[in-house]
Structures are given as C-alpha cells and as structure tokens.
Short mmCIF file of C-alpha atoms in Angstrom, two decimals:
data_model
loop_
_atom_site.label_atom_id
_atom_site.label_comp_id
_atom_site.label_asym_id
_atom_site.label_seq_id
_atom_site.Cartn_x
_atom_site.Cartn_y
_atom_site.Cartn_z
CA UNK A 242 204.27 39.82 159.49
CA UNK A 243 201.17 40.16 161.19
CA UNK A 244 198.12 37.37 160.68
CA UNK A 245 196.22 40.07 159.60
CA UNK A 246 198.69 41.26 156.97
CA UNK A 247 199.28 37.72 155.86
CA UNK A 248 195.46 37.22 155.34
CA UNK A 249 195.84 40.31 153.01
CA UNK A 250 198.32 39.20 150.83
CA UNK A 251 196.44 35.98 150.33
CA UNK A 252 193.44 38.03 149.22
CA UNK A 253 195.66 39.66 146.64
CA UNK A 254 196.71 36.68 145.27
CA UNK A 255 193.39 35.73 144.93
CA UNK A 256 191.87 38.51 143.35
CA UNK A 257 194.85 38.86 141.00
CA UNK A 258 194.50 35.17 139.74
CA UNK A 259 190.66 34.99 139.46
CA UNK A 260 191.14 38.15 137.18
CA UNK A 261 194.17 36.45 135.37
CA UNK A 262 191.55 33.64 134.75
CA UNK A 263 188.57 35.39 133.77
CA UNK A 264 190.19 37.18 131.07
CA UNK A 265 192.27 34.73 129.64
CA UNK A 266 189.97 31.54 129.94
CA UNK A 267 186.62 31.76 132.17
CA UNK A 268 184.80 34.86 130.73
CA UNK A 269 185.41 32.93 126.96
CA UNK A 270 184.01 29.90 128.35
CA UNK A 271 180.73 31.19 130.31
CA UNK A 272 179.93 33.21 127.14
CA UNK A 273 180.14 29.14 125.09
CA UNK A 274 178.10 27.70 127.52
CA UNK A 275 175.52 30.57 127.60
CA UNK A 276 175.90 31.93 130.79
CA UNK A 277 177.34 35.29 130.01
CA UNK A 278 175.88 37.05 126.22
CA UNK A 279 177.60 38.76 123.23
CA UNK A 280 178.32 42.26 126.12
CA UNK A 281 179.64 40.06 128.96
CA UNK A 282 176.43 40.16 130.89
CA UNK A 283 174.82 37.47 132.91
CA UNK A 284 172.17 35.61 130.31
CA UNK A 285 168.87 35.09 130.75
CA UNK A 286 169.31 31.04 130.77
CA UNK A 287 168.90 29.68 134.27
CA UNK A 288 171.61 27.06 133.13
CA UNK A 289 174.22 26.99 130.23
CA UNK A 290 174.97 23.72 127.88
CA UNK A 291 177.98 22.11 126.84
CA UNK A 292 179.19 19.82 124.17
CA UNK A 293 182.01 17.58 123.95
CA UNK A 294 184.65 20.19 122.54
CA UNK A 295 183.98 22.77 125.24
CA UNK A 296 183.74 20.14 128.09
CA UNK A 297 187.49 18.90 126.84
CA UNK A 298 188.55 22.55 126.44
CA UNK A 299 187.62 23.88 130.12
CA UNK A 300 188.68 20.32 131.25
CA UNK A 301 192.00 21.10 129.83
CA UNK A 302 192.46 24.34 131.26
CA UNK A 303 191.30 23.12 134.90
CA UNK A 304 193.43 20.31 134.15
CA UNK A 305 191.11 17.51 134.92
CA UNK A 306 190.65 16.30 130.92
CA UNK A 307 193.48 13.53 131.88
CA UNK A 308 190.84 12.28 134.36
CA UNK A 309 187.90 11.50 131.73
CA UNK A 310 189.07 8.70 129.34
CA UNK A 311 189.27 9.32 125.56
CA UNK A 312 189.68 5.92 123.71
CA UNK A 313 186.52 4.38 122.03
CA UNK A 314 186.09 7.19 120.34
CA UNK A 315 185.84 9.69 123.14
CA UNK A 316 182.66 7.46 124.32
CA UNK A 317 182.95 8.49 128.00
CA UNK A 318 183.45 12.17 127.42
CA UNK A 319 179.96 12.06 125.19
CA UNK A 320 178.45 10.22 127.93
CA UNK A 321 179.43 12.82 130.66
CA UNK A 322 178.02 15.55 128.68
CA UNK A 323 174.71 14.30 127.78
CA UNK A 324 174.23 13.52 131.62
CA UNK A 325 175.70 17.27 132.45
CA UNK A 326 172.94 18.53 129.79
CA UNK A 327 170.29 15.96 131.39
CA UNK A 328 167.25 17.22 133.27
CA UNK A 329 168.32 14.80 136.30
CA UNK A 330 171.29 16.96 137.49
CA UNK A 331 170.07 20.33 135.74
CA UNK A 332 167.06 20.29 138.31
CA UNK A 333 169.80 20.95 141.57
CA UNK A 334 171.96 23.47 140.09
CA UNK A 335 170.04 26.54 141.00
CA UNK A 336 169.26 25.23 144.42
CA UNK A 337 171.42 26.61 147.65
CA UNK A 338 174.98 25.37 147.91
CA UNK A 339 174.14 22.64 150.27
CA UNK A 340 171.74 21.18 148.37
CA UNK A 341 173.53 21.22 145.00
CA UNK A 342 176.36 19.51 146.68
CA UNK A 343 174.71 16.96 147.49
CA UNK A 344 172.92 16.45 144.69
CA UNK A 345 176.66 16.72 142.89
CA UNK A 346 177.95 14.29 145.22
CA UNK A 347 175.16 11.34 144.33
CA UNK A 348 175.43 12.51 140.54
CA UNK A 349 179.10 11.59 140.54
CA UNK A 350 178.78 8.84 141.94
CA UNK A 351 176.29 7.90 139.82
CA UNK A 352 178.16 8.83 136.47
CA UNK A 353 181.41 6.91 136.66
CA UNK A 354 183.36 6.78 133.62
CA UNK A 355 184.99 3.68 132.47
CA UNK A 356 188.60 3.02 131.81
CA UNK A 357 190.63 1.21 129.50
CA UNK A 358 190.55 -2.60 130.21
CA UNK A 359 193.69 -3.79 132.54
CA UNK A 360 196.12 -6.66 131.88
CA UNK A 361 193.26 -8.71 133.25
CA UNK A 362 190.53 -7.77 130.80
CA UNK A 363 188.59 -5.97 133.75
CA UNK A 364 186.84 -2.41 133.14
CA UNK A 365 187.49 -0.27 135.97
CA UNK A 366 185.73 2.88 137.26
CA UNK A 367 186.59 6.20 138.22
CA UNK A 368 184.52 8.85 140.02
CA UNK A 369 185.09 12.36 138.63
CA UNK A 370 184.35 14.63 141.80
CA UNK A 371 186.62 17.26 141.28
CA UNK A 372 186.71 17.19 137.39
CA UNK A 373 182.11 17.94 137.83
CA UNK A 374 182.53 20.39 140.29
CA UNK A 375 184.08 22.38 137.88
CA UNK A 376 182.18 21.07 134.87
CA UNK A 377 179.18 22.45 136.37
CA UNK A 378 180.54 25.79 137.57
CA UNK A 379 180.18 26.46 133.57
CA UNK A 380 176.79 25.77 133.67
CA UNK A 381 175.62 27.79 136.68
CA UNK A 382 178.61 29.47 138.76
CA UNK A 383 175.64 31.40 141.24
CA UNK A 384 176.40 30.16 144.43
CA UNK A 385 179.02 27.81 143.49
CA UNK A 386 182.76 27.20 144.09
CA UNK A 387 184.87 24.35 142.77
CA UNK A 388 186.31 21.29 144.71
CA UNK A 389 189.96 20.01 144.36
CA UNK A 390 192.41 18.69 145.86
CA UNK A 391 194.57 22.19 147.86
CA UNK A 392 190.81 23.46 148.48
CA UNK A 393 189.45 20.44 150.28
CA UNK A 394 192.90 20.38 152.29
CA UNK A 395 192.52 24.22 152.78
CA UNK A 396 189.27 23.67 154.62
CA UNK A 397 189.56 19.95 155.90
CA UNK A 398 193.22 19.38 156.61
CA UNK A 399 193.94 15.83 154.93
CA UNK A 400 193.87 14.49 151.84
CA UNK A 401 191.50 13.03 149.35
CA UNK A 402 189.58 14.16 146.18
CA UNK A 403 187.09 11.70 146.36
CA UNK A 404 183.58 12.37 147.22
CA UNK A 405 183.39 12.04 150.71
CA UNK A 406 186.15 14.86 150.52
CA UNK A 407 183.98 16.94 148.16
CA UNK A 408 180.59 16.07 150.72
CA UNK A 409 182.76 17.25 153.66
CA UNK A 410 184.26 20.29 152.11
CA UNK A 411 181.00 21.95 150.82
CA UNK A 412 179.18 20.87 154.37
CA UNK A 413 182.07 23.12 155.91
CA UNK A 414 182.31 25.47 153.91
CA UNK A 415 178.53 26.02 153.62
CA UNK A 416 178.10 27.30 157.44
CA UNK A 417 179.31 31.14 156.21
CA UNK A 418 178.58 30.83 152.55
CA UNK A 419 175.98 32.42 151.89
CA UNK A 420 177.39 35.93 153.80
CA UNK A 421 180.92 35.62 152.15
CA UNK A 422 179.56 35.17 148.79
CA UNK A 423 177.46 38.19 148.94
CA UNK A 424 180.12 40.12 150.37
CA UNK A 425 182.49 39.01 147.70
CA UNK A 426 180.10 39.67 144.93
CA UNK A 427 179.17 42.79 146.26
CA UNK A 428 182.80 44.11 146.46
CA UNK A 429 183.49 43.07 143.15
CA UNK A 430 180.64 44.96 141.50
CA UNK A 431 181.28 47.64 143.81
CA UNK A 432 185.23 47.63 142.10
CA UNK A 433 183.33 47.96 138.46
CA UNK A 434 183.97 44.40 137.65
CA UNK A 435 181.58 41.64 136.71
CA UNK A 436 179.96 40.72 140.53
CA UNK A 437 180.44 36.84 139.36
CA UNK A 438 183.95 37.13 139.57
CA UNK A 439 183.36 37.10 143.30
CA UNK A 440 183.21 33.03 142.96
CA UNK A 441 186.36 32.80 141.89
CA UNK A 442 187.99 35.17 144.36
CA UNK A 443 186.66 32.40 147.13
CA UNK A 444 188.44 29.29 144.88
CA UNK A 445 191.65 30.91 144.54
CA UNK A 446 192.26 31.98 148.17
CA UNK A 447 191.46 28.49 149.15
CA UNK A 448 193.57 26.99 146.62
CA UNK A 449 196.57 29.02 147.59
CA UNK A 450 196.35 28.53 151.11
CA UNK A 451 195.56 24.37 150.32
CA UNK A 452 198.82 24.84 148.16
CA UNK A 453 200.82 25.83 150.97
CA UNK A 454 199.67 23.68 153.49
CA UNK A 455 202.36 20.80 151.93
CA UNK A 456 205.92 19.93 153.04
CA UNK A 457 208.30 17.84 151.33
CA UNK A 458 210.04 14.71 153.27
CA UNK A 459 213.78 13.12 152.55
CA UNK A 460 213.35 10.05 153.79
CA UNK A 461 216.41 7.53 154.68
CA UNK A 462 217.54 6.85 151.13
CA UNK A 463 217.39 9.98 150.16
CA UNK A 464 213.77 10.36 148.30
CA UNK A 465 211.60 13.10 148.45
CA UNK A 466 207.76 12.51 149.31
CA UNK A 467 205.30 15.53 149.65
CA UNK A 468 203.09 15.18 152.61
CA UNK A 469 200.36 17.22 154.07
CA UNK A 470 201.57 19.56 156.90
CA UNK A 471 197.68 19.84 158.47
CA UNK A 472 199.04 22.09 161.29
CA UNK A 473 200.86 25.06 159.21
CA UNK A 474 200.39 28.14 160.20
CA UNK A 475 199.61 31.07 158.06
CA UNK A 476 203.14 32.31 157.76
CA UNK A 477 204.05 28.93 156.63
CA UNK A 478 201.77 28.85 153.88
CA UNK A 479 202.40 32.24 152.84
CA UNK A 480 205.85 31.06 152.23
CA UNK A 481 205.97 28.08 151.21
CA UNK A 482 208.17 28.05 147.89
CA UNK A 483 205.25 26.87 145.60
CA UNK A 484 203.56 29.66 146.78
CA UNK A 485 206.22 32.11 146.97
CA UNK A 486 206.47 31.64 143.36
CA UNK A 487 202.74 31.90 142.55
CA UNK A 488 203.02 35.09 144.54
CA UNK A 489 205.81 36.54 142.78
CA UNK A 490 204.22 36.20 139.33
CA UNK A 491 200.62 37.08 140.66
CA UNK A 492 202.82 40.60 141.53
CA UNK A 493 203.80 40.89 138.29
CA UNK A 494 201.22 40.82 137.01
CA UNK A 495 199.17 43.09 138.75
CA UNK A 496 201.78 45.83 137.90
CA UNK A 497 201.17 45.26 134.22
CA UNK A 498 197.51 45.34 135.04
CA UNK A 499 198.06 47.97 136.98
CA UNK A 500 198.55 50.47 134.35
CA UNK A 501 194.98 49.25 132.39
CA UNK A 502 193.23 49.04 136.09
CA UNK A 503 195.13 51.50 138.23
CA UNK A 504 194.21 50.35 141.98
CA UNK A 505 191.19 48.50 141.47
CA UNK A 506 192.67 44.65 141.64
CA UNK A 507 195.00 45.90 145.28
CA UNK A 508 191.48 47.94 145.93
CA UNK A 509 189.25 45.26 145.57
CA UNK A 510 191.47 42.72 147.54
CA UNK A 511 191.62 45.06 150.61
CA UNK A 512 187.70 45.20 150.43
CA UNK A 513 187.45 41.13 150.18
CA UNK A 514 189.89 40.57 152.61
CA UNK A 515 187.62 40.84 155.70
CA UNK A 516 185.22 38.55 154.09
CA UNK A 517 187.52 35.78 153.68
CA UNK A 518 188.99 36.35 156.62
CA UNK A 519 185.77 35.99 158.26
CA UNK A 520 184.53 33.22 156.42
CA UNK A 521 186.79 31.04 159.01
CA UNK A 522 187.49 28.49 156.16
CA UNK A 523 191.16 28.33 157.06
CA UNK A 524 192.72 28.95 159.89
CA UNK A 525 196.38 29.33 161.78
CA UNK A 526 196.80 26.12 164.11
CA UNK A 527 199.13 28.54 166.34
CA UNK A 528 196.61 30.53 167.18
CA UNK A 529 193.89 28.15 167.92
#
C-alpha cells in the first residue's frame, strides 16, 4: 500500500472517530460549558465555564479524572476549576496557538494539585498537562488541539506527558497550524457538518498514528515491556494491532453511519487528507 493510500486511511479513521465523539460525548459537553447553544451553534461567549461535575465528567471520558485527586472532599478538583474559570488563564485562551500554549504550559505548572500524603507524611505534587489541555478545549476549542501522550509521540518521537513535552509539541506543531486548521474547518463545513469538528479531526489522526508508533519487547525472562518504536514507518503504524483494531471498529461504524450520512464521513476524509498530509506533523522515517 502506497504512503499516499496509507495517509488516507489514517484520515478516515480520524474523521470517523472525531464524529463518533462529537455525537456521543463532545457536542453534549460544549453545549454545558456554553460554547455551543440550545441549536448546536457556536455561542456568543468568547469562553465557556465549568463546574466541578462537568470538569469530572469530560475528565472521565478523556480519561484523565484518575489524574486529579478526589479525597478531602474533592478539594483539588474545586481548586482546578475555580483557576480554569479565573481571569488569569481566561485572558490567553483566545490568543493564537503559540501563545495559548505557553500561557497553558506556565498555568500548569503553576496549578499543581496535591496528592494524598505518602507513608512518610509528605504531600506530593502532580502537574496536570495533558488532563488542562483538554480541560480547556471545553472552554474555547478555536484554534486548539489537545496534548497526550500518542500525540506528543506522533509529532516528537519519545516519550513524556509532562510539560516540556506539551511546550515542544505545540512549538512543532504550530509551524503549519494555522493553514491545516483552516483547511480542516473549511472541509468540514464544506461536508455540512459543524466547521469545529475540524479540531478534532487534527487530535485523532495524531493520536492514531502516536498509537501505532509502539512495539512490545519479551525480554530474557519472558516479560513483555511496550517501548516506543520512534523510527516506524507509516505501514507500521497503520498496522500495528492496537490500531488494526481501532480501525476495524472505526469501519464499522462508518457503515452504520453510512446509511444516516451516505458518503459524507469517506467524503470528508478524502478532502482532509491532503491537509494532514501536508501539515508534515508525522512522518515515514523510510522515506526521510
């Protein structure tokens, strides 16, 4: 299979799940926090709010809520909201990519929560990068993708989640943002679809590549450790069991969607394609 035909099928996938995820979980959401109205429009509220039930519910679902402790009667969960809802970060999030990451990356650090005392009576810390990055997606997506772990090793090729990771991913990624996202959005409103489903066309191609870009190891006694594999090639990603998996049910699901939609989802990820493609945020090490 041809690079180009392999980048195709990875734009599939990623329209399929971003629409599998705005109907069953991020269109819901946008309309709590304000962003989207009663018809599914884009508000008129530069930024949305949250409270502590709909932090822990899109938490959940982006399954980062294990990350922000709960005991003392959810203290550190109220505590990240109020700061989320605070003028200090609210100021960045309409600002250009860059700049918001940034200002994300200092605001994270900034706003560690606190864990449960260890054996030793000692309070640690723990930074929330990827958990915020999505956080705040909910409060402004414009210009905006989310940082975890399979994207930052989709674009950077080794591992972390901390915030150095997160500062390093968004300075890559930001060299051809602004063209893919309006290429994205535009193909997606073009399709008849909300255009801010575009963002999460760009988080789910990354994430499926960064899933794919992992091998597992038997070492001498016979254990299995999952390492990154920072030089896999496209047609090793593509299949990769984890995603060969993902792929199958992504298929199956755009046949059942298929017959609400027609060709609009295969339509609209033949129109996208290019863009990602071109964004140059992964690449095939055989061909470099």
């Amino acid at each position: 299979m041809s690079d180009g035909r392999i980048q195709d099928d990875f734009a599939l996938l990623a329209v399929v799940d971003a629409y599998k995820w705005w109907i069953s979980a991020d269109f819901g959401f946008l309309q709590e926090t304000g962003i989207l109205n009663s018809s599914g429009k884009r508000s008129t509220l530069e930024t949305g709010s949250l409270n502590e039930d709909i932090m822990r519910r899109i938490a959940r679902a982006y399954s980062v809520s294990r990350n922000i402790p709960s005991h003392d009667g959810d203290t550190q969960a109220t505590l990240i909201v109020d700061a989320l809802n605070g003028p200090d970060l609210r100021a960045h999030l309409c600002k250009p990519l860059p700049c918001r990451a940034k200002a994300l990356v200092d605001f994270t650090r900034e706003n560690r929560v606190a864990l449960l005392p260890d054996e030793k009576g000692r309070v640690l810390e723990r930074e929330l990068a990827s958990a915020l990055s999505k956080l705040t997606w909910f409060l402004r997506l414009e210009e905006w993708t989310i940082f975890d772990k399979f994207v930052g090793v989709a674009v950077l090729r080794k591992t972390s989640v901390g915030t150095q990771q997160m500062q390093s991913f968004y300075q890559k990624i930001a060299v051809t943002w602004d063209q893919t996202q309006s290429a994205l959005c535009d193909a997606v409103e073009d399709h008849g679809f909300n255009p801010l489903l575009g963002y999460r066309i760009a988080d789910k191609y990354l994430f499926c590549h960064g899933v794919g870009m992992f091998k597992t190891h038997a070492n001498q006694t016979g254990k299995s450790t999952v390492r990154l594999n920072a030089a896999s090639t496209l047609a090793e990603r593509l299949s990769h069991p984890s995603v060969h998996n993902i792929r199958m049910s992504l298929l199956a699901s755009e046949q059942v969607l298929s017959v609400h939609l027609g060709d609009k989802l295969k339509s609209l990820a033949r129109a996208v394609a290019p863009a990602l493609s071109q964004a140059g945020w992964t690449k095939d090490m055989a061909s470099q």
